[in-house]
Backbone as CSV, one residue per row, in Angstrom:
resi,resn,N_x,N_y,N_z,CA_x,CA_y,CA_z,C_x,C_y,C_z
1,MET,-12.453,183.995,102.006,-11.562,184.283,100.886,-12.194,185.361,100.011
2,ASN,-11.548,186.542,99.906,-12.102,187.650,99.154,-11.010,188.308,98.315
3,PRO,-10.614,187.691,97.197,-9.538,188.274,96.410,-9.999,189.484,95.612
4,PRO,-9.236,190.606,95.652,-9.509,191.700,94.733,-8.897,191.373,93.376
5,ILE,-9.649,191.561,92.321,-9.179,191.278,90.975,-8.361,192.471,90.478
6,TYR,-7.141,192.220,89.988,-6.366,193.308,89.400,-5.772,192.850,88.078
7,TYR,-5.444,193.833,87.226,-5.040,193.534,85.852,-3.665,194.063,85.484
8,GLU,-3.156,195.043,86.201,-1.862,195.641,85.911,-0.988,195.588,87.162
9,PRO,0.341,195.501,87.005,1.220,195.458,88.180,1.021,196.625,89.139
10,TRP,0.756,197.824,88.598,0.599,198.982,89.478,-0.690,198.927,90.284
11,HIS,-1.663,198.130,89.828,-2.902,197.958,90.611,-2.596,197.347,91.975
12,ARG,-1.591,196.472,92.000,-1.297,195.723,93.224,-0.962,196.654,94.389
13,ASP,-0.336,197.788,94.093,0.014,198.741,95.149,-1.226,199.384,95.773
14,LEU,-2.352,199.297,95.077,-3.580,199.927,95.555,-4.522,198.933,96.233
15,LEU,-4.149,197.666,96.294,-5.026,196.640,96.836,-5.153,196.751,98.343
16,ASP,-6.340,196.407,98.824,-6.600,196.442,100.263,-5.893,195.268,100.929
17,PRO,-5.127,195.515,101.996,-4.376,194.431,102.641,-5.245,193.375,103.312
18,ALA,-6.531,193.665,103.487,-7.429,192.678,104.106,-7.823,191.577,103.129
19,PHE,-7.545,191.779,101.839,-7.939,190.828,100.812,-6.723,190.118,100.218
20,VAL,-6.964,188.959,99.623,-5.914,188.182,98.951,-5.890,188.573,97.475
21,PRO,-4.773,189.056,96.942,-4.724,189.505,95.546,-4.992,188.364,94.550
22,LEU,-5.669,188.689,93.470,-5.914,187.740,92.383,-5.475,188.377,91.079
23,ASP,-4.363,187.897,90.542,-3.820,188.444,89.304,-4.650,187.948,88.125
24,ASN,-5.335,188.878,87.465,-6.184,188.513,86.333,-5.615,189.044,85.014
25,ALA,-4.343,189.382,85.032,-3.694,189.909,83.828,-3.729,188.869,82.709
26,GLY,-4.130,189.312,81.535,-4.145,188.421,80.379,-5.386,187.562,80.261
27,ALA,-6.203,187.534,81.302,-7.433,186.734,81.253,-8.534,187.568,80.617
28,LYS,-8.934,187.211,79.432,-9.945,187.987,78.714,-11.206,187.143,78.534
29,SER,-12.323,187.721,78.929,-13.609,187.048,78.761,-14.695,188.099,78.622
30,GLU,-15.607,187.846,77.723,-16.752,188.733,77.555,-17.540,188.865,78.858
31,LEU,-17.469,187.841,79.704,-18.259,187.806,80.926,-17.657,188.618,82.066
32,LEU,-16.435,189.093,81.885,-15.757,189.900,82.896,-15.763,189.218,84.261
33,GLU,-16.335,189.860,85.290,-16.255,189.317,86.651,-16.863,187.928,86.775
34,PHE,-17.927,187.655,86.022,-18.570,186.351,86.161,-17.623,185.222,85.766
35,SER,-16.759,185.464,84.798,-15.801,184.427,84.420,-14.841,184.142,85.568
36,VAL,-14.516,185.167,86.355,-13.664,184.976,87.535,-14.400,184.140,88.574
37,PHE,-15.679,184.421,88.771,-16.469,183.625,89.722,-16.452,182.145,89.332
38,GLU,-16.614,181.862,88.049,-16.618,180.476,87.594,-15.273,179.801,87.864
39,ARG,-14.201,180.510,87.576,-12.882,179.933,87.807,-12.639,179.677,89.290
40,LEU,-13.026,180.627,90.115,-12.818,180.464,91.551,-13.678,179.341,92.124
41,GLN,-14.894,179.213,91.624,-15.772,178.152,92.128,-15.161,176.778,91.884
42,ALA,-14.431,176.634,90.781,-13.813,175.351,90.450,-12.419,175.194,91.055
43,HIS,-11.886,176.253,91.646,-10.515,176.220,92.160,-10.470,175.582,93.544
44,GLU,-9.392,174.867,93.816,-9.253,174.178,95.102,-9.249,175.153,96.279
45,ALA,-8.852,176.397,96.036,-8.753,177.369,97.126,-10.103,177.702,97.737
46,THR,-11.194,177.507,96.988,-12.521,177.845,97.514,-13.279,176.629,98.056
47,GLN,-12.734,175.447,97.892,-13.499,174.238,98.189,-13.889,174.119,99.665
48,ASP,-13.042,174.610,100.550,-13.349,174.522,101.978,-13.725,175.876,102.579
49,ALA,-13.902,176.870,101.736,-14.231,178.213,102.234,-15.709,178.300,102.591
50,GLN,-16.006,178.865,103.748,-17.402,179.070,104.141,-18.023,180.222,103.371
51,LEU,-17.204,181.213,103.040,-17.633,182.357,102.238,-16.494,182.742,101.316
52,TRP,-16.833,183.158,100.121,-15.809,183.693,99.226,-16.456,184.609,98.194
53,GLY,-15.626,185.456,97.622,-16.086,186.357,96.580,-14.877,186.929,95.872
54,ALA,-15.097,187.700,94.819,-14.011,188.357,94.091,-14.410,189.811,93.880
55,LEU,-13.604,190.713,94.388,-13.930,192.127,94.369,-12.952,192.891,93.482
56,SER,-13.371,194.018,92.988,-12.526,194.847,92.134,-11.381,195.474,92.930
57,TRP,-10.280,195.745,92.219,-9.179,196.463,92.852,-9.596,197.882,93.229
58,ARG,-10.737,198.330,92.680,-11.277,199.664,92.990,-12.373,199.611,94.052
59,PHE,-12.452,198.507,94.763,-13.516,198.328,95.755,-13.564,199.485,96.754
60,GLY,-12.437,199.840,97.326,-12.410,200.913,98.316,-12.818,202.250,97.739
61,GLU,-12.340,202.534,96.524,-12.679,203.786,95.850,-14.178,203.891,95.594
62,LYS,-14.784,202.795,95.146,-16.195,202.834,94.779,-17.135,202.778,95.980
63,THR,-16.750,202.062,97.020,-17.653,201.876,98.156,-17.369,202.813,99.321
64,GLY,-16.131,203.353,99.388,-15.753,204.140,100.550,-15.531,203.282,101.778
65,MET,-15.373,201.983,101.570,-15.243,201.028,102.673,-13.906,200.298,102.577
66,LYS,-13.244,200.139,103.696,-12.013,199.357,103.742,-12.343,197.871,103.856
67,GLY,-11.407,197.035,103.438,-11.630,195.595,103.506,-11.938,195.117,104.905
68,ALA,-11.236,195.651,105.895,-11.474,195.252,107.284,-12.886,195.602,107.718
69,GLU,-13.412,196.717,107.192,-14.784,197.119,107.533,-15.798,196.166,106.908
70,LEU,-15.518,195.717,105.691,-16.413,194.736,105.069,-16.406,193.440,105.865
71,LEU,-15.232,192.966,106.246,-15.141,191.726,107.016,-15.850,191.863,108.360
72,ALA,-15.757,193.054,108.981,-16.447,193.288,110.251,-17.956,193.296,110.054
73,ALA,-18.417,193.883,108.953,-19.852,193.914,108.664,-20.393,192.510,108.453
74,ILE,-19.607,191.660,107.811,-20.003,190.262,107.610,-20.044,189.528,108.951
75,ALA,-19.038,189.762,109.779,-18.981,189.104,111.090,-20.140,189.530,111.981
76,ASP,-20.631,190.752,111.796,-21.745,191.254,112.606,-23.078,190.623,112.227
77,LYS,-23.159,190.035,111.043,-24.394,189.403,110.562,-24.087,187.976,110.125
78,PRO,-23.711,187.102,111.055,-23.302,185.741,110.666,-24.475,184.916,110.135
79,GLY,-24.130,183.891,109.375,-25.134,182.929,108.940,-25.853,183.267,107.653
80,GLN,-25.427,184.322,106.946,-26.070,184.678,105.680,-25.437,183.891,104.526
81,ASP,-26.222,183.698,103.484,-25.701,183.006,102.301,-25.001,183.964,101.345
82,VAL,-25.370,185.241,101.393,-24.725,186.217,100.521,-24.754,187.586,101.187
83,TYR,-23.625,188.276,101.091,-23.480,189.647,101.569,-23.177,190.499,100.334
84,PHE,-23.950,191.551,100.125,-23.756,192.359,98.927,-23.903,193.836,99.263
85,CYS,-23.529,194.687,98.319,-23.679,196.124,98.516,-23.915,196.799,97.173
86,ASN,-24.264,198.063,97.247,-24.535,198.834,96.033,-23.759,200.144,96.080
87,PRO,-22.610,200.207,95.414,-21.811,201.431,95.463,-22.440,202.621,94.751
88,HIS,-23.378,202.372,93.840,-24.037,203.460,93.112,-25.394,203.744,93.764
89,ILE,-25.311,204.271,94.957,-26.476,204.338,95.840,-27.542,205.319,95.354
90,HIS,-27.145,206.336,94.616,-28.123,207.315,94.144,-29.136,206.695,93.178
91,ASN,-28.744,205.596,92.530,-29.673,204.928,91.611,-30.895,204.386,92.331
92,GLU,-30.755,204.073,93.604,-31.875,203.542,94.376,-33.005,204.565,94.492
93,ALA,-32.660,205.844,94.393,-33.645,206.909,94.566,-34.347,207.281,93.271
94,ILE,-33.627,207.217,92.154,-34.155,207.863,90.946,-34.528,206.923,89.805
95,TYR,-34.363,205.616,90.002,-34.775,204.670,88.962,-35.711,203.614,89.528
96,HIS,-36.669,203.185,88.719,-37.561,202.103,89.126,-36.762,200.881,89.537
97,ASN,-35.704,200.612,88.785,-34.872,199.438,89.024,-33.583,199.588,88.221
98,MET,-32.702,198.628,88.344,-31.420,198.708,87.654,-31.552,198.476,86.150
99,TRP,-32.636,197.841,85.714,-32.854,197.665,84.279,-33.123,199.016,83.633
100,MET,-33.979,199.819,84.281,-34.277,201.144,83.750,-33.035,202.028,83.782
101,GLN,-32.245,201.921,84.826,-31.006,202.695,84.904,-30.079,202.337,83.743
102,GLY,-30.070,201.068,83.365,-29.201,200.626,82.287,-29.484,201.306,80.962
103,GLU,-30.731,201.732,80.770,-31.101,202.402,79.522,-30.325,203.707,79.335
104,THR,-29.970,204.368,80.429,-29.264,205.645,80.339,-27.767,205.463,80.110
105,ALA,-27.281,204.244,80.241,-25.847,203.981,80.099,-25.504,203.162,78.863
106,HIS,-26.457,202.327,78.401,-26.197,201.400,77.303,-27.346,201.516,76.292
107,PRO,-27.091,201.973,75.085,-28.157,202.209,74.106,-29.073,201.004,73.898
108,HIS,-30.387,201.257,73.913,-31.412,200.241,73.652,-31.346,199.082,74.662
109,PHE,-30.913,199.395,75.866,-30.692,198.351,76.872,-31.986,197.638,77.259
110,VAL,-33.055,198.396,77.494,-34.301,197.788,77.948,-34.890,196.882,76.873
111,ALA,-34.901,197.330,75.632,-35.459,196.511,74.549,-34.686,195.202,74.400
112,LEU,-33.362,195.271,74.470,-32.556,194.056,74.333,-32.732,193.153,75.559
113,THR,-32.853,193.755,76.734,-33.081,192.962,77.942,-34.409,192.220,77.856
114,ARG,-35.431,192.887,77.359,-36.735,192.215,77.192,-36.601,191.012,76.267
115,ALA,-35.843,191.166,75.208,-35.655,190.063,74.270,-34.919,188.905,74.947
116,VAL,-33.914,189.215,75.758,-33.176,188.170,76.479,-34.091,187.469,77.475
117,PHE,-34.919,188.227,78.190,-35.851,187.621,79.151,-36.809,186.669,78.444
118,ARG,-37.343,187.096,77.301,-38.255,186.218,76.559,-37.528,184.970,76.083
119,ALA,-36.336,185.139,75.592,-35.566,184.005,75.084,-35.228,183.004,76.180
120,ALA,-35.011,183.516,77.407,-34.616,182.653,78.525,-35.797,182.213,79.383
121,GLY,-37.009,182.634,79.030,-38.192,182.239,79.793,-38.280,182.903,81.152
122,LEU,-37.716,184.097,81.294,-37.788,184.826,82.553,-39.014,185.734,82.560
123,ASP,-39.410,186.190,83.736,-40.597,187.021,83.888,-40.292,188.446,83.433
124,GLU,-40.819,188.828,82.300,-40.539,190.126,81.708,-41.102,191.285,82.529
125,ALA,-42.089,191.002,83.384,-42.674,192.062,84.218,-41.635,192.677,85.154
126,GLU,-40.590,191.926,85.448,-39.490,192.399,86.293,-38.891,193.704,85.783
127,ILE,-38.829,193.860,84.477,-38.059,194.948,83.875,-38.699,196.307,84.110
128,GLY,-40.020,196.366,84.174,-40.687,197.648,84.376,-41.221,197.862,85.774
129,ALA,-40.938,196.939,86.674,-41.508,197.009,88.019,-40.708,197.919,88.939
130,LEU,-41.364,198.363,90.011,-40.714,199.156,91.044,-40.015,198.212,92.012
131,HIS,-38.713,198.404,92.203,-37.921,197.565,93.091,-37.547,198.353,94.341
132,PRO,-37.521,197.720,95.504,-37.093,198.421,96.714,-35.585,198.635,96.717
133,SER,-35.139,199.637,97.453,-33.700,199.916,97.504,-32.919,198.743,98.094
134,SER,-33.587,197.931,98.904,-32.913,196.801,99.552,-32.435,195.754,98.564
135,SER,-32.944,195.781,97.328,-32.555,194.763,96.343,-31.538,195.266,95.331
136,TYR,-31.188,196.546,95.407,-30.255,197.099,94.425,-28.849,196.573,94.664
137,SER,-28.212,196.141,93.592,-26.837,195.663,93.664,-26.162,195.966,92.338
138,SER,-24.983,196.519,92.399,-24.235,196.766,91.167,-22.773,196.439,91.398
139,ALA,-22.054,196.274,90.333,-20.614,196.034,90.348,-20.219,194.641,90.830
140,ASN,-21.169,193.729,90.972,-20.859,192.347,91.393,-20.106,192.295,92.711
141,TYR,-20.418,193.202,93.630,-19.749,193.208,94.922,-20.526,192.340,95.897
142,PHE,-20.276,191.032,95.849,-20.876,190.168,96.855,-19.933,189.058,97.279
143,VAL,-20.101,188.676,98.541,-19.347,187.589,99.163,-20.377,186.574,99.599
144,ALA,-20.170,185.300,99.264,-21.261,184.348,99.463,-20.764,182.954,99.808
145,SER,-21.717,182.147,100.218,-21.449,180.769,100.617,-21.431,179.842,99.403
146,PRO,-20.855,178.646,99.547,-20.904,177.667,98.449,-22.341,177.361,98.022
147,LYS,-23.269,177.416,98.959,-24.681,177.166,98.633,-25.183,178.197,97.630
148,PHE,-24.826,179.463,97.848,-25.206,180.517,96.906,-24.584,180.269,95.538
149,TRP,-23.268,180.049,95.518,-22.581,179.888,94.236,-23.088,178.674,93.469
150,ALA,-23.462,177.613,94.185,-23.940,176.393,93.526,-25.267,176.621,92.807
151,LEU,-26.014,177.639,93.229,-27.276,177.974,92.570,-27.101,179.102,91.555
152,TYR,-26.336,180.102,91.939,-26.216,181.312,91.128,-25.466,181.070,89.817
153,VAL,-24.327,180.403,89.868,-23.529,180.209,88.659,-24.293,179.402,87.596
154,PRO,-24.924,178.272,87.939,-25.700,177.554,86.916,-26.888,178.367,86.394
155,PHE,-27.505,179.181,87.267,-28.624,180.026,86.831,-28.169,180.978,85.727
156,ILE,-27.063,181.676,85.959,-26.562,182.614,84.957,-26.196,181.878,83.676
157,ARG,-25.563,180.726,83.808,-25.178,179.960,82.628,-26.410,179.529,81.816
158,ARG,-27.484,179.122,82.512,-28.696,178.712,81.805,-29.314,179.885,81.047
159,VAL,-29.319,181.058,81.680,-29.879,182.239,81.020,-29.074,182.577,79.769
160,LEU,-27.762,182.567,79.887,-26.914,182.913,78.746,-27.058,181.906,77.601
161,LYS,-27.139,180.621,77.948,-27.293,179.595,76.906,-28.646,179.735,76.211
162,ALA,-29.699,179.958,77.002,-31.031,180.106,76.415,-31.093,181.330,75.516
163,ALA,-30.432,182.408,75.941,-30.414,183.616,75.112,-29.724,183.338,73.785
164,ASP,-28.570,182.703,73.841,-27.843,182.410,72.606,-28.601,181.425,71.715
165,ASP,-29.297,180.485,72.340,-30.032,179.483,71.561,-31.298,180.052,70.921
166,ASN,-31.941,181.007,71.590,-33.286,181.415,71.189,-33.406,182.819,70.607
167,LEU,-32.410,183.664,70.799,-32.461,184.984,70.182,-32.308,184.854,68.667
168,SER,-32.905,185.786,67.944,-32.687,185.824,66.497,-31.223,186.176,66.231
169,PRO,-30.712,185.846,65.055,-29.315,186.193,64.756,-29.008,187.673,64.948
170,THR,-29.947,188.535,64.564,-29.725,189.977,64.718,-29.606,190.365,66.182
171,LEU,-30.520,189.850,67.007,-30.488,190.181,68.427,-29.305,189.517,69.124
172,ARG,-28.949,188.312,68.693,-27.785,187.645,69.289,-26.519,188.444,69.008
173,ASN,-26.398,188.946,67.793,-25.236,189.767,67.461,-25.222,191.053,68.283
174,ALA,-26.392,191.636,68.483,-26.472,192.852,69.293,-26.084,192.559,70.738
175,PHE,-26.553,191.445,71.277,-26.264,191.018,72.649,-24.753,190.940,72.884
176,HIS,-24.033,190.480,71.879,-22.583,190.289,72.005,-21.784,191.432,71.368
177,SER,-22.428,192.576,71.159,-21.738,193.689,70.505,-21.258,194.727,71.511
178,SER,-20.211,195.453,71.116,-19.673,196.508,71.975,-20.474,197.795,71.866
179,ALA,-21.619,197.750,71.181,-22.510,198.917,71.167,-22.975,199.259,72.570
180,ALA,-22.839,198.308,73.488,-23.197,198.542,74.886,-22.304,199.581,75.542
181,ASP,-21.145,199.832,74.976,-20.155,200.726,75.587,-19.766,201.829,74.610
182,PRO,-20.712,202.695,74.247,-20.445,203.686,73.194,-19.360,204.695,73.554
183,LYS,-19.156,204.949,74.849,-18.156,205.926,75.269,-16.810,205.283,75.608
184,GLY,-16.733,203.961,75.490,-15.483,203.276,75.781,-15.083,203.310,77.239
185,LEU,-16.057,203.391,78.121,-15.771,203.462,79.557,-15.505,202.098,80.169
186,HIS,-15.853,201.028,79.447,-15.734,199.675,79.989,-14.903,198.767,79.078
187,GLY,-13.952,199.345,78.385,-13.075,198.540,77.548,-13.764,197.874,76.374
188,GLY,-14.846,198.489,75.876,-15.561,197.897,74.754,-16.384,196.678,75.121
189,ALA,-16.872,196.632,76.355,-17.667,195.485,76.817,-18.963,195.357,76.031
190,THR,-19.457,194.128,75.941,-20.731,193.869,75.278,-21.872,194.027,76.283
191,TYR,-23.093,193.762,75.825,-24.253,193.841,76.715,-24.262,192.719,77.747
192,VAL,-23.543,191.636,77.464,-23.619,190.447,78.313,-23.309,190.742,79.779
193,PRO,-22.155,191.319,80.136,-21.871,191.518,81.558,-22.809,192.504,82.231
194,PHE,-23.350,193.479,81.480,-24.242,194.467,82.083,-25.604,193.858,82.405
195,ILE,-26.033,192.904,81.602,-27.272,192.187,81.915,-27.024,191.178,83.023
196,VAL,-25.893,190.481,82.975,-25.577,189.481,83.995,-25.540,190.113,85.384
197,GLU,-24.881,191.249,85.556,-24.762,191.828,86.892,-26.117,192.261,87.450
198,ARG,-27.055,192.594,86.575,-28.387,193.004,87.030,-29.293,191.807,87.309
199,LEU,-28.886,190.620,86.909,-29.688,189.425,87.168,-29.594,188.957,88.620
200,PHE,-28.659,189.507,89.387,-28.515,189.108,90.794,-29.827,189.286,91.558
201,GLY,-30.439,190.469,91.444,-31.692,190.717,92.152,-32.799,189.786,91.703
202,TYR,-32.895,189.544,90.393,-33.916,188.628,89.879,-33.695,187.221,90.421
203,PHE,-32.444,186.791,90.414,-32.111,185.472,90.954,-32.529,185.356,92.419
204,MET,-32.267,186.378,93.205,-32.593,186.325,94.627,-34.095,186.302,94.866
205,ARG,-34.881,186.797,93.931,-36.342,186.763,94.079,-36.950,185.483,93.512
206,THR,-36.156,184.698,92.793,-36.691,183.501,92.143,-35.967,182.249,92.636
207,GLU,-34.987,181.772,91.910,-34.325,180.529,92.289,-33.555,180.638,93.598
208,GLY,-33.161,181.857,93.957,-32.417,182.033,95.203,-33.249,182.559,96.357
209,LYS,-34.574,182.471,96.243,-35.434,183.095,97.259,-35.310,182.454,98.637
210,ALA,-34.834,181.234,98.726,-34.664,180.578,100.025,-33.329,180.944,100.686
211,LEU,-32.469,181.628,99.949,-31.170,182.016,100.491,-31.316,183.225,101.412
212,LYS,-30.461,183.283,102.414,-30.463,184.420,103.337,-29.449,185.453,102.857
213,ALA,-29.902,186.708,102.788,-29.046,187.757,102.238,-28.983,188.957,103.172
214,HIS,-27.842,189.619,103.151,-27.669,190.854,103.922,-27.013,191.893,103.036
215,LYS,-27.684,193.048,102.902,-27.102,194.157,102.154,-26.263,194.995,103.106
216,VAL,-24.988,195.102,102.816,-24.062,195.837,103.667,-24.218,197.331,103.392
217,PRO,-24.545,198.137,104.392,-24.690,199.585,104.173,-23.339,200.236,103.899
218,LEU,-23.337,201.204,103.012,-22.117,201.941,102.676,-22.264,203.367,103.205
219,LEU,-21.778,203.589,104.415,-21.999,204.860,105.086,-21.358,206.022,104.341
220,ALA,-20.198,205.789,103.727,-19.526,206.852,102.984,-20.344,207.294,101.778
221,ARG,-21.068,206.379,101.168,-21.921,206.726,100.034,-23.236,207.335,100.516
222,GLU,-23.751,206.900,101.654,-25.006,207.431,102.191,-24.921,208.939,102.411
223,VAL,-23.811,209.396,102.953,-23.697,210.827,103.270,-23.602,211.679,102.010
224,GLU,-23.372,211.073,100.861,-23.286,211.820,99.616,-24.654,212.100,98.995
225,LEU,-25.699,211.431,99.482,-27.036,211.663,98.950,-27.518,213.059,99.343
226,ASN,-28.113,213.765,98.398,-28.707,215.057,98.747,-30.105,214.850,99.306
227,VAL,-30.727,215.905,99.769,-32.006,215.784,100.461,-33.084,215.207,99.546
228,HIS,-33.062,215.570,98.271,-34.074,215.063,97.347,-33.878,213.566,97.088
229,GLN,-32.639,213.153,96.955,-32.374,211.730,96.750,-32.810,210.906,97.955
230,LYS,-32.582,211.415,99.145,-33.016,210.705,100.349,-34.530,210.596,100.397
231,LEU,-35.213,211.696,100.092,-36.673,211.688,100.112,-37.236,210.780,99.022
232,LEU,-36.644,210.830,97.851,-37.119,210.000,96.751,-36.947,208.515,97.069
233,ARG,-35.817,208.162,97.642,-35.605,206.749,97.981,-36.599,206.294,99.039
234,ASP,-36.783,207.097,100.077,-37.746,206.741,101.131,-39.156,206.633,100.562
235,MET,-39.511,207.566,99.716,-40.848,207.591,99.111,-41.092,206.341,98.280
236,LYS,-40.104,205.976,97.476,-40.248,204.775,96.646,-40.333,203.515,97.495
237,ASP,-39.526,203.445,98.549,-39.553,202.266,99.414,-40.887,202.120,100.137
238,VAL,-41.462,203.238,100.585,-42.771,203.175,101.243,-43.835,202.763,100.236
239,ALA,-43.766,203.307,99.020,-44.714,202.908,97.978,-44.627,201.415,97.729
240,HIS,-43.401,200.890,97.714,-43.223,199.460,97.480,-43.729,198.636,98.649
241,SER,-43.397,199.017,99.862,-43.784,198.215,101.028,-45.292,198.214,101.260
242,THR,-45.970,199.299,100.864,-47.424,199.387,101.043,-48.173,199.011,99.769
243,LYS,-47.419,198.771,98.692,-47.994,198.479,97.371,-48.998,199.561,96.967
244,SER,-48.621,200.808,97.197,-49.483,201.948,96.890,-49.178,202.477,95.499
245,ALA,-50.086,202.231,94.563,-49.906,202.737,93.206,-49.951,204.259,93.201
246,TRP,-50.768,204.826,94.075,-50.868,206.291,94.158,-49.531,206.895,94.575
247,LEU,-48.915,206.345,95.614,-47.650,206.890,96.083,-46.541,206.647,95.053
248,ALA,-46.609,205.517,94.369,-45.628,205.250,93.320,-45.738,206.281,92.197
249,ALA,-46.972,206.649,91.846,-47.178,207.671,90.814,-46.669,209.024,91.289
250,CYS,-46.863,209.320,92.572,-46.334,210.565,93.133,-44.807,210.570,93.071
251,TRP,-44.215,209.412,93.371,-42.760,209.292,93.280,-42.283,209.551,91.858
252,VAL,-42.972,208.998,90.867,-42.584,209.196,89.466,-42.607,210.682,89.114
253,ASN,-43.666,211.383,89.528,-43.768,212.809,89.218,-42.629,213.601,89.866
254,TYR,-42.367,213.325,91.139,-41.283,213.988,91.865,-39.940,213.639,91.220
255,ARG,-39.753,212.361,90.921,-38.510,211.904,90.312,-38.266,212.586,88.963
256,ASN,-39.308,212.667,88.129,-39.161,213.290,86.817,-38.837,214.778,86.935
257,LEU,-39.446,215.433,87.909,-39.145,216.843,88.149,-37.688,217.002,88.584
258,TYR,-37.240,216.117,89.464,-35.858,216.159,89.937,-34.880,215.943,88.778
259,LEU,-35.140,214.921,87.956,-34.244,214.640,86.837,-34.252,215.785,85.822
260,SER,-35.399,216.431,85.662,-35.489,217.562,84.738,-34.633,218.730,85.209
261,GLN,-34.532,218.877,86.520,-33.721,219.961,87.079,-32.229,219.624,87.062
262,MET,-31.903,218.350,87.148,-30.508,217.931,87.283,-29.832,217.584,85.953
263,ASN,-30.620,217.459,84.883,-30.067,217.058,83.593,-30.476,218.036,82.502
264,SER,-29.827,217.926,81.383,-30.112,218.826,80.275,-31.452,218.493,79.627
265,GLU,-31.944,219.437,78.863,-33.192,219.215,78.131,-33.029,218.068,77.145
266,ALA,-31.869,217.976,76.537,-31.612,216.901,75.566,-31.619,215.543,76.259
267,TRP,-31.012,215.460,77.457,-30.994,214.200,78.207,-32.421,213.775,78.537
268,CYS,-33.220,214.713,79.008,-34.598,214.388,79.382,-35.415,213.953,78.172
269,ALA,-35.206,214.623,77.045,-35.933,214.249,75.830,-35.554,212.851,75.374
270,GLN,-34.319,212.482,75.602,-33.848,211.168,75.164,-34.273,210.048,76.100
271,TYR,-34.293,210.309,77.417,-34.426,209.205,78.365,-35.697,209.165,79.215
272,LEU,-36.274,210.305,79.560,-37.353,210.278,80.551,-38.505,209.356,80.152
273,ARG,-38.925,209.433,78.916,-40.023,208.565,78.483,-39.610,207.088,78.523
274,LEU,-38.375,206.802,78.135,-37.901,205.413,78.079,-37.780,204.778,79.463
275,ILE,-37.464,205.587,80.488,-37.254,205.030,81.825,-38.477,205.195,82.719
276,THR,-39.630,205.517,82.108,-40.859,205.687,82.881,-41.929,204.733,82.355
277,PRO,-42.063,203.546,82.952,-43.101,202.602,82.522,-44.485,203.228,82.629
278,THR,-45.394,202.805,81.763,-46.729,203.418,81.717,-47.682,202.849,82.773
279,ASP,-47.317,201.744,83.423,-48.166,201.205,84.485,-47.309,200.968,85.736
280,VAL,-47.983,200.777,86.854,-47.286,200.597,88.137,-47.312,199.130,88.521
281,ARG,-46.137,198.565,88.700,-46.001,197.168,89.149,-44.973,197.118,90.260
282,PHE,-45.120,196.117,91.112,-44.169,195.912,92.198,-43.611,194.490,92.123
283,VAL,-42.320,194.332,92.390,-41.768,192.979,92.440,-42.055,192.400,93.812
């Protein structure tokens, strides 16, 4: 069961026929997709499903993959607890991890994330560590077993409750503020859904480490990588697999040079220092 979530009647005409439509019109929640996961987990339609998930009506646009291709990819790798993908594949090459990437999209993201991690008792070292491309996931594009959902949903709920219980009033207000969406690209969303979607990788390395996972390759997105992005991703992955601090430092230098060439001087002045941890760590 893989319903695409849609919000307007005209969205329905764009839905992939391989998926079952899920009308989410009028359903408003700060948690966005996660609130849909909670509702589906409790719904009778998922009770006997071996795998289920909820995907965006823009799934095909973002991934370059048709629903039938996703179902075929899942069938080719049977027995996994979760199948996921990363439509923003270039991030795997140029950021230490998705937390650092978040700093360039949501003001003060890393500082607020650190506060949430401390409040929830999570390992703060995660935020500045080098992550392999195999763990990158964005947009909540995953299809999973009841075993996965039974662990993942309570984990996210515990983190959110601990954050609300333990953050200072100022930080709690910031956590739930639309300052996370200064350009209005996400309907005035708060920091909550952007932190929640990035917790997937952390969950899989901690409470979900016994679960079997398969990252579905997105061939249409792969061909869009330029030569530098391909080299940077490979370089970072080798640094991670060999735990080579030297190679990781070389990657940082190459990455910073690449970003300096691809972005404005103002962008680099604002972000490069913030997204470059001063020490080398590996998850």
